[in-house]
Amino acid sequence: MPGNKFKYNTLGPASHPKIPNADTLRGKIIISPIGDLDSDLIQRVGREIHRIYGFKTRIAPLIQDVVFAFDSSRNQHCSTPIIEKLAHLAPPKAIKILGITRVDLFIPILTHVYGEAQLGGKACIISTHRLNEGLAMGVWEPFDRRVIKEAIHELGHTFNLRHCQNSACCMHYCRSIKDVDRKSGVLCRYCKVLLEDEIKRLVLATT
Ligand SMILES: [Zn+2]
Ligand SMILES: [Zn+2]
């Protein structure tokens, strides 16, 4: 992938990622890249999240790796313990936390997932692993759009949004990469109303 990469593990066990002061995360959505990821892409994801959800974002790598979630029988990583860890590590003042990883994710009832979220909770994760399906090497724009759509989708669940019947809405459930390409990167009017109500509720609960 082009652009600068986030590099970890280069200084041994003492090189924990820098965790920003909790006060600087007040009311922000944390984006937590896990492992090597294109930093330009992460920033684009952040800008789209701000546009859709209205909260500022902060890039803060809170987890160095996801070895703890590896399932050797499936050769994949289980997403659930990862979002639990992200929720645990997120400072209370942060609104939500989104992890982004390149490893292939699963939940036990499915062969793979593009992401998982805590419905109405704090944390979610997406995997870029299967989002380059059908793309030629070096074709980044459709890939970036897919990553952004999945990020918006999983964060939507943390804001209590369920799957939407509207196949153009970003909250539409996607079984395949074609479904991902078909839907838009924005919320339909119905989901927007639900989101606004949820944000009002969240703001009231924290003031
Ligand atoms: Zn979903
Ligand atoms: Zn919708």
GROMACS .gro file of C-alpha atoms and ligand atoms in nm:
model
  209
    1MET     CA    1   0.000   0.000   0.000
    2PRO     CA    2   0.124   0.350  -0.072
    3GLY     CA    3   0.184   0.615   0.190
    4ASN     CA    4   0.347   0.608   0.527
    5LYS     CA    5   0.296   0.304   0.743
    6PHE     CA    6   0.243   0.276   1.112
    7LYS     CA    7   0.533   0.073   1.247
    8TYR     CA    8   0.523  -0.114   1.573
    9ASN     CA    9   0.733  -0.374   1.746
   10THR     CA   10   1.052  -0.220   1.621
   11LEU     CA   11   1.185  -0.135   1.966
   12GLY     CA   12   1.092  -0.452   2.150
   13PRO     CA   13   0.850  -0.489   2.440
   14ALA     CA   14   0.911  -0.139   2.579
   15SER     CA   15   0.766   0.032   2.271
   16HIS     CA   16   0.403   0.053   2.374
   17PRO     CA   17   0.200   0.283   2.152
   18LYS     CA   18   0.164   0.633   2.283
   19ILE     CA   19  -0.174   0.666   2.449
   20PRO     CA   20  -0.302   1.023   2.436
   21ASN     CA   21  -0.408   1.196   2.754
   22ALA     CA   22  -0.769   1.102   2.831
   23ASP     CA   23  -0.877   1.467   2.832
   24THR     CA   24  -0.773   1.509   2.471
   25LEU     CA   25  -1.011   1.226   2.380
   26ARG     CA   26  -1.320   1.386   2.534
   27GLY     CA   27  -1.610   1.351   2.295
   28LYS     CA   28  -1.397   1.201   2.021
   29ILE     CA   29  -1.417   0.884   1.821
   30ILE     CA   30  -1.089   0.700   1.847
   31ILE     CA   31  -0.955   0.522   1.543
   32SER     CA   32  -0.715   0.253   1.652
   33PRO     CA   33  -0.507   0.105   1.369
   34ILE     CA   34  -0.367  -0.237   1.458
   35GLY     CA   35  -0.044  -0.329   1.278
   36ASP     CA   36   0.081  -0.187   0.947
   37LEU     CA   37  -0.185   0.022   0.778
   38ASP     CA   38  -0.172   0.301   0.523
   39SER     CA   39  -0.183   0.618   0.731
   40ASP     CA   40  -0.337   0.821   0.446
   41LEU     CA   41  -0.625   0.574   0.435
   42ILE     CA   42  -0.671   0.594   0.812
   43GLN     CA   43  -0.690   0.971   0.788
   44ARG     CA   44  -0.948   0.953   0.510
   45VAL     CA   45  -1.154   0.715   0.725
   46GLY     CA   46  -1.131   0.971   1.006
   47ARG     CA   47  -1.254   1.254   0.786
   48GLU     CA   48  -1.554   1.051   0.666
   49ILE     CA   49  -1.643   0.947   1.022
   50HIS     CA   50  -1.639   1.313   1.122
   51ARG     CA   51  -1.860   1.401   0.825
   52ILE     CA   52  -2.118   1.131   0.899
   53TYR     CA   53  -2.124   1.126   1.279
   54GLY     CA   54  -2.022   1.484   1.359
   55PHE     CA   55  -1.763   1.388   1.621
   56LYS     CA   56  -1.396   1.469   1.588
   57THR     CA   57  -1.168   1.172   1.548
   58ARG     CA   58  -0.831   1.091   1.693
   59ILE     CA   59  -0.593   0.825   1.566
   60ALA     CA   60  -0.454   0.633   1.862
   61PRO     CA   61  -0.309   0.284   1.824
   62LEU     CA   62  -0.414   0.128   2.155
   63ILE     CA   63  -0.341  -0.235   2.062
   64GLN     CA   64  -0.013  -0.356   1.913
   65ASP     CA   65  -0.129  -0.690   1.782
   66VAL     CA   66  -0.423  -0.930   1.798
   67VAL     CA   67  -0.232  -1.254   1.863
   68PHE     CA   68  -0.456  -1.312   2.167
   69ALA     CA   69  -0.757  -1.353   1.933
   70PHE     CA   70  -0.593  -1.601   1.693
   71ASP     CA   71  -0.773  -1.932   1.635
   72SER     CA   72  -0.523  -2.182   1.497
   73SER     CA   73  -0.792  -2.429   1.386
   74ARG     CA   74  -0.942  -2.165   1.153
   75ASN     CA   75  -0.625  -1.965   1.085
   76GLN     CA   76  -0.829  -1.650   1.150
   77HIS     CA   77  -0.877  -1.406   1.434
   78CYS     CA   78  -1.197  -1.390   1.635
   79SER     CA   79  -1.330  -1.034   1.634
   80THR     CA   80  -1.521  -1.050   1.964
   81PRO     CA   81  -1.225  -1.053   2.209
   82ILE     CA   82  -1.065  -0.773   2.008
   83ILE     CA   83  -1.363  -0.539   2.043
   84GLU     CA   84  -1.386  -0.631   2.412
   85LYS     CA   85  -1.023  -0.529   2.456
   86LEU     CA   86  -1.073  -0.206   2.260
   87ALA     CA   87  -1.376  -0.120   2.475
   88HIS     CA   88  -1.171  -0.188   2.787
   89LEU     CA   89  -0.876   0.026   2.670
   90ALA     CA   90  -1.081   0.319   2.542
   91PRO     CA   91  -1.068   0.611   2.785
   92PRO     CA   92  -1.415   0.681   2.934
   93LYS     CA   93  -1.417   1.028   2.778
   94ALA     CA   94  -1.393   0.892   2.426
   95ILE     CA   95  -1.733   0.847   2.256
   96LYS     CA   96  -1.652   0.535   2.051
   97ILE     CA   97  -1.352   0.335   1.938
   98LEU     CA   98  -1.299   0.178   1.596
   99GLY     CA   99  -1.020  -0.075   1.546
  100ILE     CA  100  -0.885  -0.139   1.196
  101THR     CA  101  -0.686  -0.450   1.122
  102ARG     CA  102  -0.553  -0.632   0.817
  103VAL     CA  103  -0.606  -0.980   0.964
  104ASP     CA  104  -0.901  -1.196   0.858
  105LEU     CA  105  -1.178  -1.186   1.119
  106PHE     CA  106  -1.453  -1.431   1.207
  107ILE     CA  107  -1.728  -1.492   1.457
  108PRO     CA  108  -1.809  -1.856   1.533
  109ILE     CA  109  -2.135  -1.869   1.332
  110LEU     CA  110  -1.985  -1.717   1.015
  111THR     CA  111  -1.694  -1.806   0.785
  112HIS     CA  112  -1.568  -1.448   0.803
  113VAL     CA  113  -1.682  -1.097   0.886
  114TYR     CA  114  -1.584  -0.760   0.742
  115GLY     CA  115  -1.625  -0.625   1.093
  116GLU     CA  116  -1.807  -0.655   1.424
  117ALA     CA  117  -1.954  -0.404   1.665
  118GLN     CA  118  -2.101  -0.386   2.012
  119LEU     CA  119  -2.461  -0.282   1.940
  120GLY     CA  120  -2.514   0.041   2.133
  121GLY     CA  121  -2.174  -0.011   2.293
  122LYS     CA  122  -1.837   0.152   2.271
  123ALA     CA  123  -1.624  -0.054   2.037
  124CYS     CA  124  -1.617  -0.194   1.688
  125ILE     CA  125  -1.361  -0.328   1.445
  126ILE     CA  126  -1.321  -0.370   1.073
  127SER     CA  127  -1.087  -0.589   0.873
  128THR     CA  128  -0.941  -0.480   0.540
  129HIS     CA  129  -0.845  -0.841   0.463
  130ARG     CA  130  -1.124  -0.921   0.218
  131LEU     CA  131  -1.192  -0.570   0.093
  132ASN     CA  132  -0.952  -0.590  -0.202
  133GLU     CA  133  -1.146  -0.882  -0.351
  134GLY     CA  134  -1.172  -0.853  -0.730
  135LEU     CA  135  -0.945  -0.547  -0.749
  136ALA     CA  136  -0.628  -0.534  -0.954
  137MET     CA  137  -0.303  -0.465  -0.769
  138GLY     CA  138  -0.252  -0.095  -0.712
  139VAL     CA  139  -0.620  -0.003  -0.755
  140TRP     CA  140  -0.677   0.181  -0.432
  141GLU     CA  141  -0.979   0.400  -0.477
  142PRO     CA  142  -1.249   0.129  -0.468
  143PHE     CA  143  -1.059  -0.035  -0.183
  144ASP     CA  144  -1.057   0.289   0.017
  145ARG     CA  145  -1.431   0.337  -0.045
  146ARG     CA  146  -1.502  -0.014   0.083
  147VAL     CA  147  -1.292   0.043   0.396
  148ILE     CA  148  -1.474   0.372   0.464
  149LYS     CA  149  -1.817   0.211   0.414
  150GLU     CA  150  -1.738  -0.071   0.655
  151ALA     CA  151  -1.604   0.176   0.913
  152ILE     CA  152  -1.923   0.386   0.889
  153HIS     CA  153  -2.135   0.069   0.908
  154GLU     CA  154  -1.974  -0.080   1.220
  155LEU     CA  155  -1.968   0.255   1.399
  156GLY     CA  156  -2.338   0.285   1.314
  157HIS     CA  157  -2.403  -0.029   1.521
  158THR     CA  158  -2.223   0.126   1.820
  159PHE     CA  159  -2.471   0.415   1.784
  160ASN     CA  160  -2.749   0.156   1.813
  161LEU     CA  161  -2.833   0.145   1.441
  162ARG     CA  162  -2.956  -0.195   1.318
  163HIS     CA  163  -2.938  -0.334   0.968
  164CYS     CA  164  -3.138  -0.129   0.720
  165GLN     CA  165  -3.361  -0.267   0.442
  166ASN     CA  166  -3.253   0.010   0.206
  167SER     CA  167  -2.984  -0.148  -0.012
  168ALA     CA  168  -2.824   0.192  -0.077
  169CYS     CA  169  -2.793   0.277   0.293
  170CYS     CA  170  -2.457   0.222   0.458
  171MET     CA  171  -2.634   0.022   0.733
  172HIS     CA  172  -2.750  -0.238   0.480
  173TYR     CA  173  -2.621  -0.586   0.563
  174CYS     CA  174  -2.362  -0.706   0.312
  175ARG     CA  175  -2.312  -1.074   0.238
  176SER     CA  176  -2.061  -1.016  -0.038
  177ILE     CA  177  -1.821  -0.757  -0.169
  178LYS     CA  178  -2.073  -0.679  -0.445
  179ASP     CA  179  -2.320  -0.574  -0.176
  180VAL     CA  180  -2.051  -0.349  -0.026
  181ASP     CA  181  -1.986  -0.186  -0.365
  182ARG     CA  182  -2.358  -0.141  -0.428
  183LYS     CA  183  -2.437   0.046  -0.109
  184SER     CA  184  -2.342   0.408  -0.049
  185GLY     CA  185  -2.113   0.543   0.220
  186VAL     CA  186  -2.391   0.746   0.381
  187LEU     CA  187  -2.694   0.679   0.599
  188CYS     CA  188  -3.049   0.687   0.461
  189ARG     CA  189  -3.294   0.943   0.601
  190TYR     CA  190  -3.448   0.689   0.835
  191CYS     CA  191  -3.113   0.584   0.986
  192LYS     CA  192  -3.009   0.951   1.013
  193VAL     CA  193  -3.312   1.025   1.230
  194LEU     CA  194  -3.235   0.726   1.452
  195LEU     CA  195  -2.873   0.841   1.476
  196GLU     CA  196  -2.972   1.193   1.577
  197ASP     CA  197  -3.196   1.055   1.852
  198GLU     CA  198  -2.917   0.830   1.978
  199ILE     CA  199  -2.665   1.115   1.980
  200LYS     CA  200  -2.910   1.335   2.175
  201ARG     CA  201  -2.954   1.052   2.426
  202LEU     CA  202  -2.576   1.008   2.457
  203VAL     CA  203  -2.515   1.379   2.507
  204LEU     CA  204  -2.788   1.397   2.775
  205ALA     CA  205  -2.640   1.094   2.952
  206THR     CA  206  -2.295   1.250   2.970
  207THR     CA  207  -2.396   1.600   3.086
  208ZN      ZN  208  -2.381  -0.491   1.036
  209ZN      ZN  209  -3.077   0.311   0.651
   0.00000   0.00000   0.00000
